[in-house]
Coordinates of C-alpha atoms in Angstrom, one line a residue:
X24 CA 123.7 -64.6 294.3
X25 CA 120.9 -66.1 292.3
X26 CA 120.5 -64.7 288.8
X27 CA 116.9 -63.9 287.9
X28 CA 115.3 -63.0 284.6
X29 CA 114.1 -59.4 284.7
X30 CA 111.8 -57.3 282.5
X31 CA 113.9 -54.1 283.1
X32 CA 114.7 -52.2 279.9
X33 CA 112.2 -54.3 278.0
X34 CA 110.0 -52.4 275.5
X35 CA 107.3 -54.1 273.5
X36 CA 106.0 -51.9 270.7
X37 CA 103.4 -52.8 268.2
X38 CA 103.4 -50.1 265.5
X39 CA 101.3 -50.4 262.4
X40 CA 103.0 -49.0 259.5
X41 CA 99.8 -48.0 257.5
X42 CA 98.5 -44.9 259.2
X43 CA 94.9 -45.8 257.9
X44 CA 94.8 -49.1 259.7
X45 CA 94.8 -48.7 263.5
X46 CA 93.0 -51.9 264.4
X47 CA 96.2 -53.8 265.6
X48 CA 96.5 -54.1 269.4
X49 CA 98.1 -51.3 271.4
X50 CA 101.5 -51.7 273.0
X51 CA 100.1 -51.5 276.6
X52 CA 98.0 -54.5 276.1
X53 CA 100.9 -56.5 275.0
X54 CA 103.1 -55.1 277.7
X55 CA 100.4 -56.2 280.4
X56 CA 100.2 -59.6 279.0
X57 CA 103.9 -60.0 278.7
X58 CA 104.3 -59.0 282.4
X59 CA 101.7 -61.6 283.4
X60 CA 103.4 -64.3 281.4
X61 CA 106.8 -63.4 282.7
X62 CA 105.6 -63.7 286.3
X63 CA 103.8 -67.0 285.5
X64 CA 106.5 -68.8 283.5
X65 CA 109.9 -67.2 283.4
X66 CA 111.3 -68.5 286.7
X67 CA 110.2 -72.1 286.1
X68 CA 111.6 -72.1 282.6
X69 CA 114.9 -70.6 283.8
X70 CA 115.2 -73.3 286.5
X71 CA 114.7 -76.0 283.9
X72 CA 117.0 -74.5 281.2
X73 CA 118.8 -77.5 279.6
X74 CA 119.9 -76.1 276.2
X75 CA 123.7 -75.6 275.9
X76 CA 123.8 -73.9 272.5
X77 CA 121.1 -71.3 273.2
X78 CA 121.0 -68.5 275.6
X79 CA 118.3 -68.5 278.4
X80 CA 117.5 -64.9 277.2
X81 CA 115.4 -66.7 274.7
X82 CA 112.9 -67.2 277.5
X83 CA 112.0 -63.6 277.6
X84 CA 112.0 -63.3 273.8
X85 CA 109.5 -66.2 273.5
X86 CA 107.3 -64.8 276.3
X87 CA 107.2 -61.4 274.6
X88 CA 106.2 -63.1 271.2
X89 CA 103.6 -65.1 273.0
X90 CA 102.1 -61.9 274.4
X91 CA 102.0 -60.4 270.9
X92 CA 100.3 -63.5 269.4
X93 CA 97.7 -63.7 272.3
X94 CA 96.7 -60.1 271.9
X95 CA 96.7 -60.4 268.1
X96 CA 94.4 -63.5 268.3
X97 CA 92.1 -61.7 270.7
X98 CA 91.8 -58.9 268.2
X99 CA 91.4 -61.2 265.2
X100 CA 89.0 -63.7 266.6
X101 CA 87.4 -62.9 269.9
X102 CA 86.7 -59.3 269.5
X103 CA 85.2 -59.6 266.0
X104 CA 83.1 -62.6 267.1
X105 CA 81.7 -60.7 270.1
X106 CA 80.6 -58.0 267.7
X107 CA 78.9 -60.5 265.4
X108 CA 77.3 -62.9 267.8
X109 CA 77.2 -63.9 271.4
X110 CA 78.4 -67.3 270.6
X111 CA 82.2 -67.1 270.1
X112 CA 83.9 -68.8 267.2
X113 CA 86.5 -71.3 268.4
X114 CA 90.1 -70.5 267.8
X115 CA 91.0 -72.4 264.6
X116 CA 94.5 -73.6 265.9
X117 CA 98.1 -72.7 265.2
X118 CA 101.1 -74.4 263.9
X119 CA 104.7 -73.3 264.8
X120 CA 106.6 -74.5 261.7
X121 CA 110.0 -74.0 263.2
X122 CA 109.4 -74.3 266.9
X123 CA 113.0 -74.8 268.2
X124 CA 113.1 -75.3 271.9
X125 CA 109.3 -75.3 272.0
X126 CA 108.8 -72.6 274.6
X127 CA 106.4 -70.6 272.5
X128 CA 104.3 -73.7 271.8
X129 CA 104.3 -74.6 275.4
X130 CA 103.1 -71.2 276.6
X131 CA 100.4 -70.9 274.0
X132 CA 99.1 -74.4 274.8
X133 CA 99.1 -73.7 278.5
X134 CA 97.2 -70.5 277.8
X135 CA 94.4 -72.5 276.1
X136 CA 95.2 -72.1 272.4
X137 CA 95.3 -75.4 270.6
X138 CA 98.2 -76.0 268.2
X139 CA 101.3 -78.0 267.3
X140 CA 105.0 -77.3 266.8
X141 CA 107.4 -78.9 264.3
X142 CA 111.1 -78.8 264.1
X143 CA 113.8 -80.7 262.1
X144 CA 115.6 -81.5 265.4
X145 CA 114.1 -82.6 268.7
X146 CA 115.3 -80.3 271.5
X147 CA 116.2 -81.3 275.0
X148 CA 113.8 -78.6 276.3
X149 CA 110.9 -80.7 275.0
X150 CA 111.4 -83.4 277.6
X151 CA 111.0 -80.8 280.4
X152 CA 107.4 -80.1 279.4
X153 CA 104.3 -82.0 280.7
X154 CA 103.4 -85.1 278.7
X155 CA 100.4 -83.5 277.0
X156 CA 102.7 -80.7 275.7
X157 CA 105.3 -83.1 274.4
X158 CA 102.6 -84.8 272.3
X159 CA 102.2 -81.5 270.4
X160 CA 105.9 -81.1 269.5
X161 CA 107.0 -83.2 266.7
X162 CA 110.4 -83.8 265.1
X163 CA 109.7 -83.7 261.3
X164 CA 111.5 -82.6 258.1
X165 CA 109.6 -80.1 256.0
X166 CA 109.7 -80.7 252.2
X167 CA 107.7 -78.0 250.2
X168 CA 105.0 -79.6 248.1
X169 CA 106.4 -78.3 244.9
X170 CA 109.7 -80.0 245.7
X171 CA 108.0 -83.2 247.0
X172 CA 106.2 -83.5 243.7
X173 CA 109.5 -83.9 241.7
X174 CA 111.3 -86.0 244.2
X175 CA 111.2 -89.8 245.1
X176 CA 110.4 -89.7 248.8
X177 CA 109.0 -93.1 249.3
X178 CA 109.6 -94.4 252.9
X179 CA 110.7 -91.0 254.2
X180 CA 108.6 -89.3 256.9
X181 CA 108.1 -85.7 256.0
X182 CA 105.7 -82.8 256.3
X183 CA 104.6 -80.9 253.3
X184 CA 102.6 -78.2 254.9
X185 CA 99.1 -79.9 254.7
X186 CA 97.5 -78.0 257.6
X187 CA 93.8 -77.8 258.4
X188 CA 91.7 -75.0 257.0
X189 CA 92.1 -71.6 258.8
X190 CA 95.2 -72.8 260.7
X191 CA 97.3 -69.8 261.9
X192 CA 101.0 -70.3 260.8
X193 CA 103.7 -69.0 263.1
X194 CA 107.1 -68.6 261.3
X195 CA 109.5 -67.2 264.0
X196 CA 113.1 -67.2 262.9
X197 CA 112.3 -70.0 260.6
X198 CA 115.4 -69.4 258.4
X199 CA 114.8 -71.5 255.0
X200 CA 111.1 -71.6 255.7
X201 CA 110.7 -67.8 255.9
X202 CA 110.1 -67.1 252.2
X203 CA 108.1 -70.3 251.9
X204 CA 105.7 -69.3 254.7
X205 CA 103.2 -67.4 252.4
X206 CA 103.5 -70.0 249.8
X207 CA 102.7 -72.9 252.1
X208 CA 99.9 -70.9 253.6
X209 CA 98.3 -70.6 250.2
X210 CA 99.1 -74.1 249.1
X211 CA 97.4 -75.6 252.2
X212 CA 94.1 -73.9 251.2
X213 CA 94.2 -72.2 247.8
X214 CA 90.5 -71.0 248.0
X215 CA 91.0 -69.5 251.4
X216 CA 94.8 -69.2 252.2
X217 CA 95.8 -69.5 255.9
X218 CA 96.8 -66.5 257.9
X219 CA 100.5 -66.3 259.1
X220 CA 102.9 -64.4 261.3
X221 CA 106.5 -64.1 260.2
X222 CA 109.5 -62.8 262.0
X223 CA 112.3 -63.0 259.4
X224 CA 115.9 -64.0 260.4
X225 CA 118.6 -65.7 258.4
X226 CA 118.2 -65.2 254.7
X227 CA 117.7 -68.1 252.5
X228 CA 116.6 -68.7 248.9
X229 CA 113.7 -71.1 248.1
X230 CA 116.3 -73.9 247.7
X231 CA 117.4 -73.3 251.3
X232 CA 120.8 -71.9 250.4
X233 CA 122.3 -68.8 252.1
X234 CA 121.1 -65.8 249.9
X235 CA 121.1 -62.1 250.4
X236 CA 118.3 -60.4 248.7
X237 CA 119.0 -56.8 247.5
X238 CA 117.5 -54.0 249.6
X239 CA 114.1 -53.0 248.1
X240 CA 114.4 -50.2 245.6
X241 CA 118.0 -50.7 245.0
X242 CA 119.5 -51.2 241.5
X243 CA 120.3 -54.8 242.3
X244 CA 116.8 -55.6 243.5
X245 CA 115.8 -56.5 239.9
X246 CA 118.8 -58.7 239.3
X247 CA 119.0 -60.2 242.8
X248 CA 122.8 -60.8 242.6
X249 CA 123.9 -63.2 245.3
X250 CA 126.1 -61.4 247.8
X251 CA 128.0 -62.5 250.9
X252 CA 125.7 -62.2 253.8
X253 CA 128.3 -61.8 256.5
X254 CA 131.4 -59.8 256.9
X255 CA 134.8 -61.4 256.2
X256 CA 135.9 -63.8 258.9
X257 CA 137.5 -62.0 261.8
X258 CA 136.1 -58.6 260.8
X259 CA 134.5 -58.0 264.2
X260 CA 134.4 -54.2 263.8
X261 CA 132.3 -54.5 260.6
X262 CA 130.0 -57.1 262.3
X263 CA 129.4 -54.8 265.3
X264 CA 128.8 -51.8 263.2
X265 CA 126.2 -53.7 261.2
X266 CA 124.5 -55.0 264.3
X267 CA 124.3 -51.4 265.7
X268 CA 122.8 -50.1 262.5
X269 CA 120.2 -52.8 262.4
X270 CA 119.0 -51.7 265.8
X271 CA 117.4 -48.7 264.1
X272 CA 114.4 -48.9 261.9
X273 CA 116.1 -47.2 258.9
X274 CA 119.1 -49.5 259.3
X275 CA 116.9 -52.5 259.5
X276 CA 115.2 -51.8 256.2
X277 CA 118.6 -51.8 254.5
X278 CA 120.0 -54.8 256.3
X279 CA 120.0 -58.4 255.2
X280 CA 117.0 -59.2 257.4
X281 CA 115.1 -56.1 256.3
X282 CA 115.7 -57.2 252.7
X283 CA 114.4 -60.7 253.5
X284 CA 111.3 -59.2 255.2
X285 CA 110.7 -57.1 252.0
X286 CA 111.2 -60.2 249.8
X287 CA 108.8 -62.3 251.9
X288 CA 106.2 -59.5 251.8
X289 CA 106.6 -59.2 248.0
X290 CA 106.1 -63.0 247.4
X291 CA 103.0 -63.0 249.7
X292 CA 101.5 -60.0 247.7
X293 CA 102.3 -61.7 244.4
X294 CA 100.2 -64.6 245.6
X295 CA 97.4 -62.3 246.6
X296 CA 97.8 -61.9 250.4
X297 CA 97.1 -58.7 252.2
X298 CA 100.2 -58.1 254.4
X299 CA 100.7 -55.8 257.3
X300 CA 104.0 -54.7 258.8
X301 CA 104.6 -54.2 262.4
X302 CA 107.6 -53.4 264.6
X303 CA 108.3 -55.7 267.5
X304 CA 110.8 -54.4 270.1
X305 CA 111.4 -57.6 272.1
X306 CA 114.2 -58.2 274.6
X307 CA 117.5 -57.6 272.9
X308 CA 116.1 -57.3 269.4
X309 CA 114.3 -55.0 266.9
X310 CA 112.3 -57.1 264.5
X311 CA 109.8 -56.5 261.7
X312 CA 106.9 -58.9 261.8
X313 CA 104.7 -59.6 258.9
X314 CA 101.1 -60.5 259.3
X315 CA 99.4 -62.1 256.3
X316 CA 95.7 -62.9 255.7
X317 CA 94.3 -61.3 258.8
X318 CA 91.3 -59.8 256.9
X319 CA 90.7 -63.3 255.2
X320 CA 90.6 -64.8 258.7
X321 CA 88.1 -62.3 259.9
X322 CA 86.0 -62.9 256.9
X323 CA 85.9 -66.6 257.8
X324 CA 84.8 -65.6 261.3
X325 CA 82.1 -63.4 259.9
X326 CA 80.6 -66.0 257.7
X327 CA 81.5 -69.1 259.8
X328 CA 78.4 -71.4 260.1
X329 CA 76.3 -69.3 257.8
X330 CA 76.8 -71.3 254.7
X331 CA 77.9 -68.2 252.9
X332 CA 81.0 -69.0 250.9
X333 CA 82.4 -66.2 248.9
X334 CA 85.5 -68.0 247.6
X335 CA 85.0 -69.8 244.3
X336 CA 87.0 -72.6 242.7
X337 CA 88.2 -70.2 240.0
X338 CA 89.7 -68.1 242.7
X339 CA 91.6 -71.1 244.1
X340 CA 92.8 -72.1 240.7
X341 CA 94.0 -68.5 240.2
X342 CA 96.0 -68.7 243.5
X343 CA 97.6 -72.0 242.4
X344 CA 98.6 -70.5 239.2
X345 CA 100.3 -67.5 240.9
X346 CA 102.1 -69.9 243.3
X347 CA 103.5 -71.8 240.4
X348 CA 104.7 -68.7 238.7
X349 CA 106.4 -67.4 242.0
X350 CA 108.1 -70.8 242.7
X351 CA 109.4 -71.2 239.1
X352 CA 110.7 -67.6 239.2
X353 CA 112.4 -67.8 242.5
X354 CA 113.9 -71.3 241.9
X355 CA 115.3 -70.2 238.5
X356 CA 118.3 -68.6 240.4
X357 CA 119.2 -72.1 241.6
X358 CA 118.7 -73.9 238.3
X359 CA 115.0 -74.6 238.3
X360 CA 112.7 -76.5 240.6
X361 CA 114.2 -80.0 240.3
X362 CA 117.7 -78.6 241.1
X363 CA 116.4 -76.5 243.9
X364 CA 114.5 -79.5 245.3
X365 CA 117.8 -81.6 245.4
X366 CA 119.5 -78.7 247.2
X367 CA 116.8 -78.6 249.7
X368 CA 117.1 -82.2 250.6
X369 CA 120.9 -81.8 251.0
X370 CA 120.2 -78.9 253.3
X371 CA 117.8 -81.0 255.5
X372 CA 120.5 -83.7 255.8
X373 CA 122.9 -81.1 257.2
X374 CA 120.2 -80.1 259.7
X375 CA 120.0 -83.6 261.0
X376 CA 123.8 -84.0 261.1
X377 CA 124.0 -80.8 263.2
X378 CA 121.1 -81.8 265.4
X379 CA 120.4 -79.3 268.1
X380 CA 122.3 -76.6 266.4
X381 CA 119.6 -75.1 264.2
X382 CA 116.1 -73.7 264.8
X383 CA 114.9 -74.0 261.3
X384 CA 112.6 -76.8 260.5

């Protein structure tokens, strides 16, 4: 009997944590878009599934994430623009900084949203997409600009996060790029930091090393003592118990991923971002997503083409100063920026050696 992907038992909730802010999209809009996308793309993607180290269940997860982003962008760009003018402002474009199998990029491009996807390792799935989609997927090592500035990288093709103004950054299960996302968003345009969407996954320090951040509010949060992020080898009962606990919201907040989400949000706020938290219940997972700079993006839409720039050079310099303070502080646990930069490069080498086994860029 042919096995088909199904949306049974799939619940997509978009719940704003701040009761005073109810301008995020409603769950039924996301659910409707998800259903449409599933009917349009799921069966073809399943028939062309070529990845051996990933589950085809990722198809539904990527379709649900695409539905969330499409409705979010309608809310951020189209709706606001229609209220301001009859002439819509073009979508500024997106970049998926750890695109993995590229399904999300493929769906968004096919739906008419311009953008690109980067990953440290080319995936087999890329070759199954149309040629015009493949041109938007690129194998590229990411070296954060603060690290690139202290390294000798002549002759090495890298990416430092130099994205066009107003580009929307997608950071979905980006591992070592998670905590870097708000930093690269601000570095790309200090006078008007880029909006971003983060779904935290594996916890990493700024150097890219495995690191468990203490739960927010705990005694260890100030010290940030490194802990073992996994149960002891073979302790399957403890691992299963942890996974069950993380499926509840309260459990998530005290989990490794919840602590990573809190740390990423803290870094973003230190730099000056306004950050919103939402819960995404996608197939097989409960995730917290962070949206940064949405109000900044809407200000850009409001004043686009008017010649009214409210952002000064002094404000850009202030953002750069904050970034420097954050990067120096966070890299101190690894021995400083030069040491952290070398650790990062070693990590990227291991990604290439394990090609196809990692989603992080």
